[in-house]
Amino acid sequence: MLRVYLIIALYVLIPVLIIESFKRWTWAQKTGTVVMAYAIGILFALTGFVHFEPGTTEAASFSKLQSLLMSITVPLAIPLMLFNCDFKLWTKALPKTIWSLVGGLTAVIVAIVSGYFIFRNRGIEEFDKVCAMMTGIYTGGTMNFNALGSSLRVDKTTMAIVLAFEMVLTTPYIFFIIGGGFKVFRKILPYQDVTRRGRHDEPVQTMDVEDYKGMFRKKSVGGMFLGLGLSVLFLAIAAGLALLLTGKLNELVIILTITTLSIIASFFKKVRELPKTFELGMFFILIFSVIVASLFDIHSVNGGSLTIGMFVCWVMVLSAVLHLIFCRIAHVSGDLFCVSQVALLCSPPFVPPVVGAMQNKKVLISGIVIGLVGYALGTYLGVAIFGFLRMLG
């Protein structure tokens, strides 16, 4: 158990060291805190440092502690990162957000249906159900994938193979975006984020993201603790509401409630001017990033169906390309495209790390909203695709 507690302590300590490095050295500032967190997490995974023998008490305890940290860090981070955003300006970005959302959902549907006709005679069992699950996971994440797999009674082995290929193909793509790939999309989609106001259309919400200097001054510490207290309160309210409405800690209800309460709070000037709340939120995101990256398993695909892997690859690549073309036509910015991709492919909790890597908090709320809508629609779209493909035979 000593090793378990040591790893958990490192999950918390490493972000502190990353922040200190970011404050002191130029190379760390150029690399980015989120990239460093993912790199260290992957190093943990590749060395086997965080892997335990399955079925042991240590493995069970470690898995529970990992899940607990992952389940609380992002819900605590989201309010802290939203408090100092001026959402009165976000209404101007709403049309572009809708265009990006519609483009992303349309791209996934086209990729799924076209993939069905290409791969349907290649021996994939329950292929119409596989298409339904892929629709769910690429419009809302694993929650919709599991919901569709359960409701359609998909074979557990098939579910495991599809999920393994999806993780192996999607994870490098997300790492690419976070590691600097967003700069490529900025060149392909060189449009400004619409968050401007004033006579001379001057920009607001400046890009002073991740300014960790002065975090531990007396004034900053008091403000950060007040922001953290509000975050804990919002999490408690969201958890209580989820239990009341669904009888369980439903992630969709929790994130939707937290986001709503945070947006409301941001309209109060005293909350919006709390110092260093974004940076404190980033600290929790760095914890989450190290943990997620440490879960990466390069051996997760062994002996699965190659045809399923080809289908998953087709859906991911074609949907991304079609979404990119759609955003180019609609003049959607590269950063909004990136958060849209991550929100639909992975779910809202993965949006803040990308925002942190891009150092553009102006697209944070857009990404979360797109992810939440994907959560809400993903299961319905999956069932609709299943019915449509079943009707086609």
XYZ file of C-alpha atoms in Angstrom:
393
model
C 0.000 0.000 0.000
C 2.991 2.290 0.496
C 3.528 2.396 -3.273
C -0.130 3.313 -3.801
C 0.081 6.304 -1.467
C 3.428 7.329 -2.982
C 1.911 7.464 -6.497
C -1.125 9.413 -5.265
C 1.210 11.873 -3.548
C 3.193 12.235 -6.793
C -0.024 12.957 -8.702
C -0.429 16.039 -6.481
C 3.257 16.971 -6.127
C 4.175 16.834 -9.825
C 1.778 19.678 -10.804
C 3.413 21.833 -8.116
C 6.836 21.121 -9.629
C 5.486 21.811 -13.130
C 4.121 25.180 -12.018
C 7.416 26.091 -10.375
C 9.279 25.121 -13.547
C 6.856 27.209 -15.610
C 7.535 30.229 -13.402
C 11.328 29.889 -13.541
C 12.402 28.595 -16.967
C 11.710 29.690 -20.526
C 11.813 26.126 -21.911
C 8.963 25.160 -19.563
C 6.912 28.172 -20.659
C 7.424 27.222 -24.307
C 6.551 23.587 -23.623
C 3.391 24.352 -21.614
C 2.191 22.991 -18.297
C -0.401 20.595 -19.754
C 2.083 19.100 -22.218
C 4.549 18.508 -19.379
C 1.818 16.878 -17.275
C 0.832 14.515 -20.090
C 4.463 13.703 -20.860
C 5.174 12.734 -17.247
C 1.964 10.711 -17.073
C 2.870 8.787 -20.234
C 6.347 8.169 -18.826
C 4.719 6.663 -15.735
C 2.595 4.440 -17.986
C 5.440 3.271 -20.232
C 7.701 2.404 -17.300
C 4.916 0.412 -15.616
C 5.344 2.453 -12.455
C 1.591 2.952 -11.994
C 0.494 -0.554 -13.030
C -0.386 -3.174 -10.428
C -1.097 -6.876 -10.743
C -4.816 -7.216 -11.622
C -6.995 -8.662 -8.894
C -4.771 -7.635 -5.994
C -5.850 -5.468 -3.080
C -3.332 -2.820 -4.085
C -4.716 -2.671 -7.633
C -8.275 -2.252 -6.343
C -7.294 0.452 -3.847
C -5.221 2.327 -6.399
C -7.999 2.215 -8.995
C -10.488 3.647 -6.490
C -8.153 6.481 -5.493
C -7.400 7.252 -9.155
C -11.107 7.382 -9.967
C -11.785 9.584 -6.939
C -9.116 12.105 -7.932
C -10.296 12.172 -11.545
C -13.928 12.601 -10.505
C -13.279 15.629 -8.258
C -10.420 17.520 -9.940
C -12.285 18.596 -13.090
C -15.562 19.530 -11.311
C -13.478 21.688 -8.966
C -11.453 23.169 -11.824
C -14.353 24.160 -14.082
C -15.821 26.849 -11.747
C -12.361 28.229 -10.926
C -11.577 28.589 -14.628
C -14.949 30.154 -15.422
C -15.228 32.675 -12.571
C -13.223 35.448 -14.259
C -14.792 35.028 -17.710
C -17.148 37.735 -18.932
C -20.072 35.729 -20.304
C -21.991 38.792 -21.400
C -19.542 38.757 -24.304
C -19.989 35.033 -25.064
C -23.369 35.629 -26.706
C -21.452 37.100 -29.664
C -19.596 33.807 -30.033
C -22.804 31.724 -29.862
C -23.443 31.537 -33.655
C -19.926 30.185 -34.309
C -20.322 27.700 -31.450
C -23.562 26.434 -32.983
C -21.932 26.152 -36.418
C -19.042 24.163 -34.959
C -21.400 21.886 -33.009
C -23.656 21.210 -36.000
C -20.639 20.643 -38.228
C -19.107 18.192 -35.758
C -22.299 16.171 -35.306
C -22.967 16.089 -39.053
C -19.399 14.969 -39.762
C -19.689 12.069 -37.310
C -23.006 10.897 -38.780
C -21.667 11.030 -42.358
C -18.512 9.138 -41.321
C -20.511 6.449 -39.488
C -23.038 5.844 -42.283
C -20.421 5.828 -45.047
C -18.245 3.498 -42.964
C -21.180 1.151 -42.546
C -21.519 0.699 -46.313
C -17.759 0.218 -46.729
C -17.233 -2.324 -43.922
C -20.611 -4.060 -43.514
C -19.645 -7.187 -45.471
C -16.304 -7.731 -43.745
C -17.418 -9.953 -40.889
C -17.974 -7.476 -38.035
C -20.477 -8.970 -35.586
C -23.436 -6.743 -34.602
C -22.097 -4.056 -36.928
C -25.214 -1.878 -36.701
C -24.781 -1.835 -32.912
C -21.080 -1.030 -33.274
C -22.054 1.944 -35.459
C -24.522 3.090 -32.801
C -21.853 2.920 -30.071
C -19.336 4.772 -32.235
C -21.924 7.500 -32.809
C -22.357 7.782 -29.048
C -18.673 7.883 -28.155
C -17.824 10.473 -30.843
C -20.639 12.790 -29.791
C -20.332 12.562 -26.024
C -17.641 10.200 -24.808
C -17.603 6.844 -23.042
C -20.731 7.589 -20.995
C -22.871 7.428 -24.143
C -20.830 4.486 -25.449
C -21.555 2.459 -22.302
C -25.205 3.522 -22.242
C -25.731 2.401 -25.842
C -23.779 -0.819 -25.357
C -25.905 -1.697 -22.349
C -29.266 -0.705 -23.851
C -28.569 -2.523 -27.151
C -27.154 -5.570 -25.303
C -23.895 -5.586 -27.215
C -21.504 -8.473 -26.574
C -18.943 -7.455 -23.924
C -16.015 -8.667 -26.030
C -17.157 -6.542 -28.972
C -17.501 -3.538 -26.677
C -13.990 -4.065 -25.305
C -12.435 -4.338 -28.785
C -14.209 -1.223 -30.094
C -13.267 0.798 -27.009
C -9.645 -0.379 -27.140
C -9.218 0.674 -30.766
C -11.000 3.967 -30.109
C -8.649 4.787 -27.228
C -5.502 3.794 -29.133
C -6.469 5.934 -32.139
C -8.014 8.901 -30.341
C -5.416 9.334 -27.582
C -2.516 10.246 -29.937
C -4.808 12.715 -31.725
C -5.670 14.467 -28.464
C -1.987 14.473 -27.463
C -1.182 15.987 -30.867
C -3.653 18.844 -30.318
C -2.428 19.523 -26.778
C 1.232 19.175 -27.759
C 1.060 21.996 -30.324
C -1.157 20.640 -33.082
C -3.596 23.446 -32.358
C -1.102 25.764 -34.107
C -1.641 23.807 -37.326
C -5.394 24.269 -37.083
C -4.907 27.975 -36.357
C -3.176 28.257 -39.744
C -5.886 26.269 -41.534
C -8.636 28.235 -39.756
C -7.074 31.716 -39.285
C -10.204 33.346 -37.901
C -10.593 35.379 -34.724
C -12.666 34.240 -31.764
C -15.690 36.539 -31.581
C -15.441 38.025 -28.095
C -15.134 41.767 -28.792
C -17.036 44.875 -27.796
C -16.761 48.645 -27.698
C -16.671 51.478 -30.201
C -13.350 50.458 -31.637
C -14.063 46.735 -31.380
C -11.228 46.370 -28.914
C -10.412 42.864 -27.649
C -11.329 41.847 -24.143
C -10.495 38.880 -21.909
C -6.771 39.282 -22.428
C -4.469 36.329 -22.879
C -2.718 36.562 -19.511
C -3.373 32.872 -18.914
C -1.314 30.890 -16.409
C 0.339 33.796 -14.629
C 1.419 31.916 -11.515
C 3.508 34.745 -10.079
C 2.130 36.045 -6.816
C -0.190 33.093 -6.246
C 0.910 32.746 -2.653
C 0.679 36.365 -1.639
C -1.747 37.011 1.198
C -4.323 38.756 -0.991
C -4.182 36.080 -3.685
C -4.401 33.178 -1.230
C -7.544 34.606 0.367
C -9.193 35.070 -3.023
C -8.198 31.605 -4.211
C -9.583 29.956 -1.077
C -12.836 31.846 -1.509
C -13.024 30.647 -5.114
C -12.201 27.104 -4.036
C -14.905 27.268 -1.379
C -17.435 28.286 -4.015
C -16.281 25.421 -6.235
C -16.713 22.902 -3.417
C -20.163 24.333 -2.685
C -21.183 24.063 -6.345
C -19.896 20.482 -6.485
C -21.896 19.577 -3.380
C -25.061 21.155 -4.822
C -24.517 19.400 -8.171
C -23.938 16.020 -6.515
C -27.047 16.437 -4.373
C -29.155 17.393 -7.390
C -27.819 14.431 -9.374
C -28.726 12.037 -6.556
C -32.172 13.615 -6.268
C -32.929 13.440 -9.995
C -31.220 10.205 -11.039
C -30.485 8.323 -7.837
C -26.751 8.317 -8.627
C -23.835 10.685 -9.227
C -24.734 11.280 -12.870
C -21.799 13.046 -14.580
C -24.000 14.890 -17.070
C -26.178 16.424 -14.340
C -23.146 17.295 -12.204
C -21.188 19.067 -14.959
C -24.262 20.852 -16.304
C -25.166 22.105 -12.808
C -21.612 23.187 -11.978
C -21.243 25.027 -15.279
C -24.583 26.794 -14.863
C -23.839 27.896 -11.287
C -20.355 29.063 -12.299
C -21.687 31.159 -15.162
C -24.253 32.771 -12.842
C -21.537 33.494 -10.265
C -19.300 35.091 -12.909
C -21.873 37.855 -13.444
C -21.016 39.152 -9.966
C -18.066 41.519 -10.186
C -16.548 40.435 -6.859
C -16.466 36.824 -8.035
C -15.134 37.736 -11.464
C -12.281 39.713 -9.883
C -11.141 36.968 -7.492
C -7.358 36.666 -8.021
C -5.648 33.625 -9.495
C -8.738 31.393 -9.672
C -7.900 30.351 -13.242
C -4.397 29.321 -12.168
C -5.763 27.339 -9.210
C -8.159 25.629 -11.608
C -5.196 24.778 -13.829
C -3.500 23.120 -10.845
C -6.417 20.682 -10.594
C -6.364 20.195 -14.381
C -2.671 19.277 -14.196
C -3.470 16.606 -11.596
C -6.181 15.262 -13.908
C -3.804 15.361 -16.899
C -1.047 13.380 -15.165
C -3.561 10.723 -14.085
C -5.226 10.408 -17.497
C -1.903 10.139 -19.304
C -0.707 7.497 -16.843
C -3.664 5.317 -17.868
C -2.324 5.045 -21.422
C -1.706 1.402 -22.320
C 0.158 0.741 -25.555
C -0.677 -2.954 -25.253
C -4.430 -2.400 -24.912
C -5.053 -3.810 -28.392
C -3.933 -7.403 -28.734
C -5.715 -9.829 -30.987
C -8.773 -7.676 -31.584
C -10.519 -7.459 -34.917
C -8.429 -5.520 -37.424
C -11.572 -4.694 -39.396
C -13.094 -2.953 -36.376
C -9.871 -0.985 -36.013
C -10.051 0.060 -39.667
C -13.658 1.156 -39.208
C -12.821 3.187 -36.088
C -9.894 4.799 -37.935
C -12.170 5.651 -40.876
C -14.740 7.305 -38.608
C -12.191 9.320 -36.643
C -10.209 10.585 -39.650
C -13.183 11.301 -41.938
C -15.232 13.019 -39.215
C -12.261 15.246 -38.302
C -11.601 16.178 -41.946
C -15.284 16.892 -42.673
C -15.586 18.947 -39.490
C -12.482 20.914 -40.471
C -13.923 21.648 -43.932
C -17.245 22.687 -42.392
C -15.479 25.051 -39.966
C -13.450 26.532 -42.814
C -16.661 27.307 -44.729
C -18.307 28.787 -41.608
C -15.167 30.805 -40.646
C -14.881 29.049 -37.267
C -11.554 29.723 -35.513
C -8.884 27.057 -35.154
C -9.107 27.122 -31.355
C -12.878 26.669 -31.380
C -12.441 23.747 -33.787
C -9.927 22.134 -31.401
C -12.129 22.387 -28.313
C -15.103 21.161 -30.357
C -13.154 18.090 -31.463
C -12.005 17.277 -27.945
C -15.450 17.932 -26.432
C -17.179 15.597 -28.890
C -14.521 12.888 -28.934
C -13.719 12.835 -25.239
C -16.400 14.830 -23.283
C -16.333 18.206 -21.433
C -13.760 17.295 -18.735
C -11.065 17.185 -21.420
C -11.791 20.720 -22.660
C -9.951 22.662 -19.889
C -6.586 20.921 -20.516
C -6.782 21.880 -24.195
C -7.761 25.455 -23.300
C -4.789 25.587 -20.943
C -2.421 24.305 -23.626
C -3.724 26.846 -26.173
C -3.743 29.619 -23.544
C -7.092 30.820 -24.861
C -9.759 30.822 -22.182
C -12.153 32.603 -24.548
C -13.218 29.248 -26.040
C -13.600 27.429 -22.712
C -17.342 27.912 -22.303
C -17.972 27.112 -25.991
C -16.119 23.808 -25.642
C -17.978 22.841 -22.485
C -21.355 23.715 -24.026
C -20.578 21.644 -27.140
C -19.553 18.722 -24.944
C -22.704 18.988 -22.828
C -24.940 19.067 -25.894
C -23.015 16.058 -27.215
C -23.685 14.292 -23.911
C -27.380 15.051 -24.213
C -27.755 14.097 -27.891
C -25.224 11.281 -28.253
C -27.375 8.444 -26.960
C -30.391 9.561 -28.997
C -28.289 9.865 -32.161
C -26.822 6.405 -31.531
C -30.258 4.828 -31.215
C -31.426 6.690 -34.333
C -28.409 5.460 -36.334
C -29.028 1.900 -35.115
C -32.666 2.058 -36.197
C -31.738 3.548 -39.570
C -29.063 0.946 -40.327
C -31.276 -1.904 -39.092
C -33.995 -0.666 -41.453
C -31.515 -0.716 -44.353
C -30.606 -4.279 -43.513
